[in-house]
PDB file of C-alpha atoms in Angstrom:
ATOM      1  CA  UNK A   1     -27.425 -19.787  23.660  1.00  0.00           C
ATOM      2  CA  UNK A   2     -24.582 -21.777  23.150  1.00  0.00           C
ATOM      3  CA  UNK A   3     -24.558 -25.326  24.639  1.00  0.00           C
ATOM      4  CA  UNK A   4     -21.835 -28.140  25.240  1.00  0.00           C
ATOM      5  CA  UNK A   5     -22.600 -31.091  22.155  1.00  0.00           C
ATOM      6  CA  UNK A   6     -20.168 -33.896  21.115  1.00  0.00           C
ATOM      7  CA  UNK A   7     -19.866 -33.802  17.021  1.00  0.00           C
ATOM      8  CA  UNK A   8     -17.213 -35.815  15.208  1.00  0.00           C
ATOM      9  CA  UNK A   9     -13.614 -34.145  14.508  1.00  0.00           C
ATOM     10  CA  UNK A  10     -14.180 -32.484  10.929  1.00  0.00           C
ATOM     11  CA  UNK A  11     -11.795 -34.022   8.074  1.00  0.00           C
ATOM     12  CA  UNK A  12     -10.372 -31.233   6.190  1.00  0.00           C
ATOM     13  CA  UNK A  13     -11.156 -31.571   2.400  1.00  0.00           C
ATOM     14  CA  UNK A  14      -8.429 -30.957  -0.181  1.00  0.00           C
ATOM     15  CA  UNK A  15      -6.913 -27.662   0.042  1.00  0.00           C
ATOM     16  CA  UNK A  16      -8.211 -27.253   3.941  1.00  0.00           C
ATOM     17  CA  UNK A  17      -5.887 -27.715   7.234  1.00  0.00           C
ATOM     18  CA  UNK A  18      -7.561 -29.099  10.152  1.00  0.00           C
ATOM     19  CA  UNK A  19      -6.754 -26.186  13.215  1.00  0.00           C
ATOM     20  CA  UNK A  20      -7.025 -27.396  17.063  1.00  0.00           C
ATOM     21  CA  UNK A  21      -8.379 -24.454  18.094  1.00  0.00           C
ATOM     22  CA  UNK A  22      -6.785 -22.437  20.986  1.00  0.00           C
ATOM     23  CA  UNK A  23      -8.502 -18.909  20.383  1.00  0.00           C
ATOM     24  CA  UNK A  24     -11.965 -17.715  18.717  1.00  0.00           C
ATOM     25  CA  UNK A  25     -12.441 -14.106  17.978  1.00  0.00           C
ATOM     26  CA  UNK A  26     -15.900 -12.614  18.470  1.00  0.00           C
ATOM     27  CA  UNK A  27     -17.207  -9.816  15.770  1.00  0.00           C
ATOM     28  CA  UNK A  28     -20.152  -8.111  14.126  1.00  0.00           C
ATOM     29  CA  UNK A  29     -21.170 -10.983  11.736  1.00  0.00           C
ATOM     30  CA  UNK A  30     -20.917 -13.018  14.983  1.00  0.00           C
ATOM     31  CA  UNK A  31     -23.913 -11.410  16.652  1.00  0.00           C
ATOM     32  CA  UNK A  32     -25.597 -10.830  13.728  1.00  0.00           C
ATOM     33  CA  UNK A  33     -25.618 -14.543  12.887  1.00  0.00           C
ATOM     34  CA  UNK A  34     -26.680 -14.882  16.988  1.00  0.00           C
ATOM     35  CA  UNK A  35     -29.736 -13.052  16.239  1.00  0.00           C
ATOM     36  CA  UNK A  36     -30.571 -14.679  13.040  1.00  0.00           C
ATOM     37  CA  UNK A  37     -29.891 -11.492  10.966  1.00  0.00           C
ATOM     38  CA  UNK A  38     -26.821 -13.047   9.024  1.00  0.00           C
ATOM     39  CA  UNK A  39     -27.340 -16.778   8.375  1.00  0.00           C
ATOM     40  CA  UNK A  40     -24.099 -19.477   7.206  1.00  0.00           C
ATOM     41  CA  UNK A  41     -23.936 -20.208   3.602  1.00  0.00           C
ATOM     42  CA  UNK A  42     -25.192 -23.063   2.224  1.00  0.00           C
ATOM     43  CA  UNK A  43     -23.517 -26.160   3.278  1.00  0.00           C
ATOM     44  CA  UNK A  44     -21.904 -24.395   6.179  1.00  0.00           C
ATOM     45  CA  UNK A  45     -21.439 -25.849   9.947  1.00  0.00           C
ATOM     46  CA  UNK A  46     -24.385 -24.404  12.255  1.00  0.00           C
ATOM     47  CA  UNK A  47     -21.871 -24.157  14.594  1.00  0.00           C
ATOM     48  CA  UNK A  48     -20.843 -20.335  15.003  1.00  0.00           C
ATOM     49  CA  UNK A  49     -17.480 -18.336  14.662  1.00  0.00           C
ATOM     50  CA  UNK A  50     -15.786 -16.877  12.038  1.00  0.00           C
ATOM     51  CA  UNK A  51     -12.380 -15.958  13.113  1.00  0.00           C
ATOM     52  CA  UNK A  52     -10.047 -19.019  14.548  1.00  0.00           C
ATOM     53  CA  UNK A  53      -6.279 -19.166  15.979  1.00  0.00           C
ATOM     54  CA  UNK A  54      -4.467 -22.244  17.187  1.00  0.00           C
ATOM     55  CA  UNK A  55      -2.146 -25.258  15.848  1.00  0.00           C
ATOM     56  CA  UNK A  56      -2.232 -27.089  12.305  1.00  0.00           C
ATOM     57  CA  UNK A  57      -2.895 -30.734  13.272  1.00  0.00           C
ATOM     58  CA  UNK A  58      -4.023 -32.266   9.584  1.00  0.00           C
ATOM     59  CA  UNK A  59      -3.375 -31.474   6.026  1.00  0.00           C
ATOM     60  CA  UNK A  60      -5.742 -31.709   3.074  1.00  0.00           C
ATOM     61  CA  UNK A  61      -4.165 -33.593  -0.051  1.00  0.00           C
ATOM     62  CA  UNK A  62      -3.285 -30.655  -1.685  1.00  0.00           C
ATOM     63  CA  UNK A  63      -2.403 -27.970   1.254  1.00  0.00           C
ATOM     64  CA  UNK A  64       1.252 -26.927   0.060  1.00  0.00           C
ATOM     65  CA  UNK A  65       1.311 -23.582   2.255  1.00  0.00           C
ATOM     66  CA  UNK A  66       1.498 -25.132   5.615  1.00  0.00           C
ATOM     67  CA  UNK A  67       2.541 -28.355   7.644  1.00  0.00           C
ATOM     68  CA  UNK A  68       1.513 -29.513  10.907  1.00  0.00           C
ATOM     69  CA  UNK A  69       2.592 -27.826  13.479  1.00  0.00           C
ATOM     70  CA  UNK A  70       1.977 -24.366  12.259  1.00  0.00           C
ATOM     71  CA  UNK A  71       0.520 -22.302  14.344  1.00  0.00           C
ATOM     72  CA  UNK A  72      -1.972 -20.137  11.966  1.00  0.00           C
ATOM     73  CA  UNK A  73      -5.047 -17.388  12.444  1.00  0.00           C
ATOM     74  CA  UNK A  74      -7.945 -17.978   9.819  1.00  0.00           C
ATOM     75  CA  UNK A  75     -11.039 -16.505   8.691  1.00  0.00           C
ATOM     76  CA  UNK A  76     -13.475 -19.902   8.434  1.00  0.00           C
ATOM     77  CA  UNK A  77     -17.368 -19.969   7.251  1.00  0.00           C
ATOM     78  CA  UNK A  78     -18.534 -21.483  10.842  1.00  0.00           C
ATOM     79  CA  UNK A  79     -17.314 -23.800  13.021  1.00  0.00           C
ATOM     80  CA  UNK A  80     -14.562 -21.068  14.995  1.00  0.00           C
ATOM     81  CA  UNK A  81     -16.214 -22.124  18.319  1.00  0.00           C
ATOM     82  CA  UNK A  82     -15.729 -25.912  18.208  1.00  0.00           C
ATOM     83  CA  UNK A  83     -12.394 -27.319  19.109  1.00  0.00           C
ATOM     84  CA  UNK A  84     -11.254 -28.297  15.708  1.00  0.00           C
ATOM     85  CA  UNK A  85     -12.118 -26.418  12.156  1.00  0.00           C
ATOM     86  CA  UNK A  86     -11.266 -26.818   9.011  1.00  0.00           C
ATOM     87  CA  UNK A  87      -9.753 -23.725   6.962  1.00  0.00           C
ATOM     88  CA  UNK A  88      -8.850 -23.164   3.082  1.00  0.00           C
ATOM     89  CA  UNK A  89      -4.789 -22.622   3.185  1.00  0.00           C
ATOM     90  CA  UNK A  90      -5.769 -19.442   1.208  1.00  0.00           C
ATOM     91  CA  UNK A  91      -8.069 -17.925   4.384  1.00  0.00           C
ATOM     92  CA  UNK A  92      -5.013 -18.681   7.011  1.00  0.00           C
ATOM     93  CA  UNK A  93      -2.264 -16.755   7.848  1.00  0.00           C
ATOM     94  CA  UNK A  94       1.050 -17.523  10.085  1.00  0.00           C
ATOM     95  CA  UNK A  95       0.452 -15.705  13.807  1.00  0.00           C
ATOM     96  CA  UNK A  96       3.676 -13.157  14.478  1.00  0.00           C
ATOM     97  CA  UNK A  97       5.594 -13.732  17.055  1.00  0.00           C
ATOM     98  CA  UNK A  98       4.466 -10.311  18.671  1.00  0.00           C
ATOM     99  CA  UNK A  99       0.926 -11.739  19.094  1.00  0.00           C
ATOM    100  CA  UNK A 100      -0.770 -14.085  21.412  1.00  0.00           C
ATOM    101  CA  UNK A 101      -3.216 -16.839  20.615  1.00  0.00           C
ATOM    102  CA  UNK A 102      -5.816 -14.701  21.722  1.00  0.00           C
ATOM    103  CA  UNK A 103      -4.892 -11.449  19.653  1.00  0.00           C
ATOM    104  CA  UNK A 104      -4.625 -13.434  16.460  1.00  0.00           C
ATOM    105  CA  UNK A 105      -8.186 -14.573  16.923  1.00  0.00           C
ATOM    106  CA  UNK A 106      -9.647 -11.004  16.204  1.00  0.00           C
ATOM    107  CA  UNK A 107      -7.362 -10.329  13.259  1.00  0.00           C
ATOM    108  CA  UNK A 108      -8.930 -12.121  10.458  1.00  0.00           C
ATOM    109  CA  UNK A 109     -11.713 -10.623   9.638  1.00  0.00           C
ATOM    110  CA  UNK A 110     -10.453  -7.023   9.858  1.00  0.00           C
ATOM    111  CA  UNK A 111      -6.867  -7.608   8.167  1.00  0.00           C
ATOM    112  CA  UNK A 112      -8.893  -9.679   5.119  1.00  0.00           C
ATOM    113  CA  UNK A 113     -11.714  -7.249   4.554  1.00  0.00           C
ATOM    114  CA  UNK A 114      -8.504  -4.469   4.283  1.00  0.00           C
ATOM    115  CA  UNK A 115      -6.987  -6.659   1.944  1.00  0.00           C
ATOM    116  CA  UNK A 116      -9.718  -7.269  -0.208  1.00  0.00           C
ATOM    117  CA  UNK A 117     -10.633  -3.778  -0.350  1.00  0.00           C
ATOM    118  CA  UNK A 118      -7.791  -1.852  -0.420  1.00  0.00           C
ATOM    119  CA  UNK A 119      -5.644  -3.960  -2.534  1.00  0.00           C
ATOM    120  CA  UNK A 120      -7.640  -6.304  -4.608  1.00  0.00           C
ATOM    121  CA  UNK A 121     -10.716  -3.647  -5.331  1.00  0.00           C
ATOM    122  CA  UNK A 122      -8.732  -0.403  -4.787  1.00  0.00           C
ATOM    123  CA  UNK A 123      -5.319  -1.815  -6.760  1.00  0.00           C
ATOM    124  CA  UNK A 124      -3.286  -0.158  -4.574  1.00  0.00           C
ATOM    125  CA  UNK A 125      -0.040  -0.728  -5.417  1.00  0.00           C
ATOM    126  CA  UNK A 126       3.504  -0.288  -3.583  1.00  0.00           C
ATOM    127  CA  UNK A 127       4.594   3.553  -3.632  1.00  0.00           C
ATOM    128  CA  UNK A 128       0.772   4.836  -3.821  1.00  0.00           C
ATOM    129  CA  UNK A 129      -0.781   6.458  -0.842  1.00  0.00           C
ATOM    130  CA  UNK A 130      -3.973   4.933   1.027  1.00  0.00           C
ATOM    131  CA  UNK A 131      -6.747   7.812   2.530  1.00  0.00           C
ATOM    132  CA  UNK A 132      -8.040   6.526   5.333  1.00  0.00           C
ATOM    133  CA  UNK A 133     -11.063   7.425   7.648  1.00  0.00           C
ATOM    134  CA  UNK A 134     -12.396   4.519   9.473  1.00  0.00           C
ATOM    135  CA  UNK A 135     -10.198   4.705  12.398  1.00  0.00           C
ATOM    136  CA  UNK A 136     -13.200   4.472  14.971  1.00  0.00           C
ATOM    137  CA  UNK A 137     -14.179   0.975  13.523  1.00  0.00           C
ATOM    138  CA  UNK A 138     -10.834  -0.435  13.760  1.00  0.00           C
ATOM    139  CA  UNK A 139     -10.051  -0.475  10.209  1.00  0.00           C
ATOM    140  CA  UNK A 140      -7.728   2.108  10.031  1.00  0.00           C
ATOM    141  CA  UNK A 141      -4.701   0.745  11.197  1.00  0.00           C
ATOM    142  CA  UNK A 142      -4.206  -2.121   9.616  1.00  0.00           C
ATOM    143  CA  UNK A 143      -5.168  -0.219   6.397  1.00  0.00           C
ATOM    144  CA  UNK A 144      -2.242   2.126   6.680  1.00  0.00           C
ATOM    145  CA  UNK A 145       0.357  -0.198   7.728  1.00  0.00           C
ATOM    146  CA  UNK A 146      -0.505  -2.886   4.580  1.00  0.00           C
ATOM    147  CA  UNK A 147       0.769  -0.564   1.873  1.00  0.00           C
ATOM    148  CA  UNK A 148       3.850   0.220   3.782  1.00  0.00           C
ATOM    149  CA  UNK A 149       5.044  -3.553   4.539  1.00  0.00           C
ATOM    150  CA  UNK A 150       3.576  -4.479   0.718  1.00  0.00           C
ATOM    151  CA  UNK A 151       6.202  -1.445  -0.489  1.00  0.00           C
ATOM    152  CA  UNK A 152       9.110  -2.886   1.339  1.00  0.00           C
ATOM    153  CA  UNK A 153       7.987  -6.926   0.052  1.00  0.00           C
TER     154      UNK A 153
END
């Protein structure tokens, strides 16, 4: 059970942003970590959530990808349910204009699992076709549409 507890505002460390959380998406590794089946690393927050949206409000000493302001989605080790979190600059990524807040709280997980799969693991490369087959888990889409955008970057 989640329950209301006062905890100091985080400082982000050196190539972290501080995010004042607006949105917090909910997903597998969520419930699992609920029920004690997927614990935090070590040195991670006990607070839950993984997947954060909301506003850039402090900068770690060496964050050069973003400024305050920003309004970013990010893919955190814990801490997604508190009001602020801190996020590596590499794990966040600018929210579209054609999303809310809300939406861009359940993309991170999905979009950086795709990523790391399809393009870091699988090399796929601009011009190359992706076979996909996980459209019931929600993988699909963004799986198709990656290579696409990547060909025309």
């Amino acid at each position: 059970m989640l329950v209301p507890e006062e905890r100091p505002v985080p400082l982000p460390g050196g190539h972290e942003v501080l995010v004042k959380i607006a949105a917090a998406g909910v997903n597998r590794p969520d419930v699992m970590q609920r029920k004690g089946l997927y614990p935090p690393p070590p040195g991670a927050t006990d607070i839950p959530g993984l997947e954060i949206a909301g506003e850039v409000v402090a900068l770690g000493a060496e964050v050069t990808r973003w400024k305050r302001g920003d309004q970013v989605m990010g893919l955190v080790v814990g801490g997604g349910y508190a009001q602020f979190c801190p996020v590596h600059e590499s794990h966040a990524l600018p929210i579209r204009q054609h999303l809310s807040v809300i939406e861009a709280a359940a993309v991170p997980e999905t979009f950086f699992t795709v990523w790391h799969n399809v393009f870091e693991r699988g090399s796929l490369k601009a011009g190359k076709a992706c076979w996909c087959t996980a459209a019931h888990r929600g993988s699909a889409r963004p799986r198709y549409n990656s290579p696409k955008r990547t060909a025309r970057t």
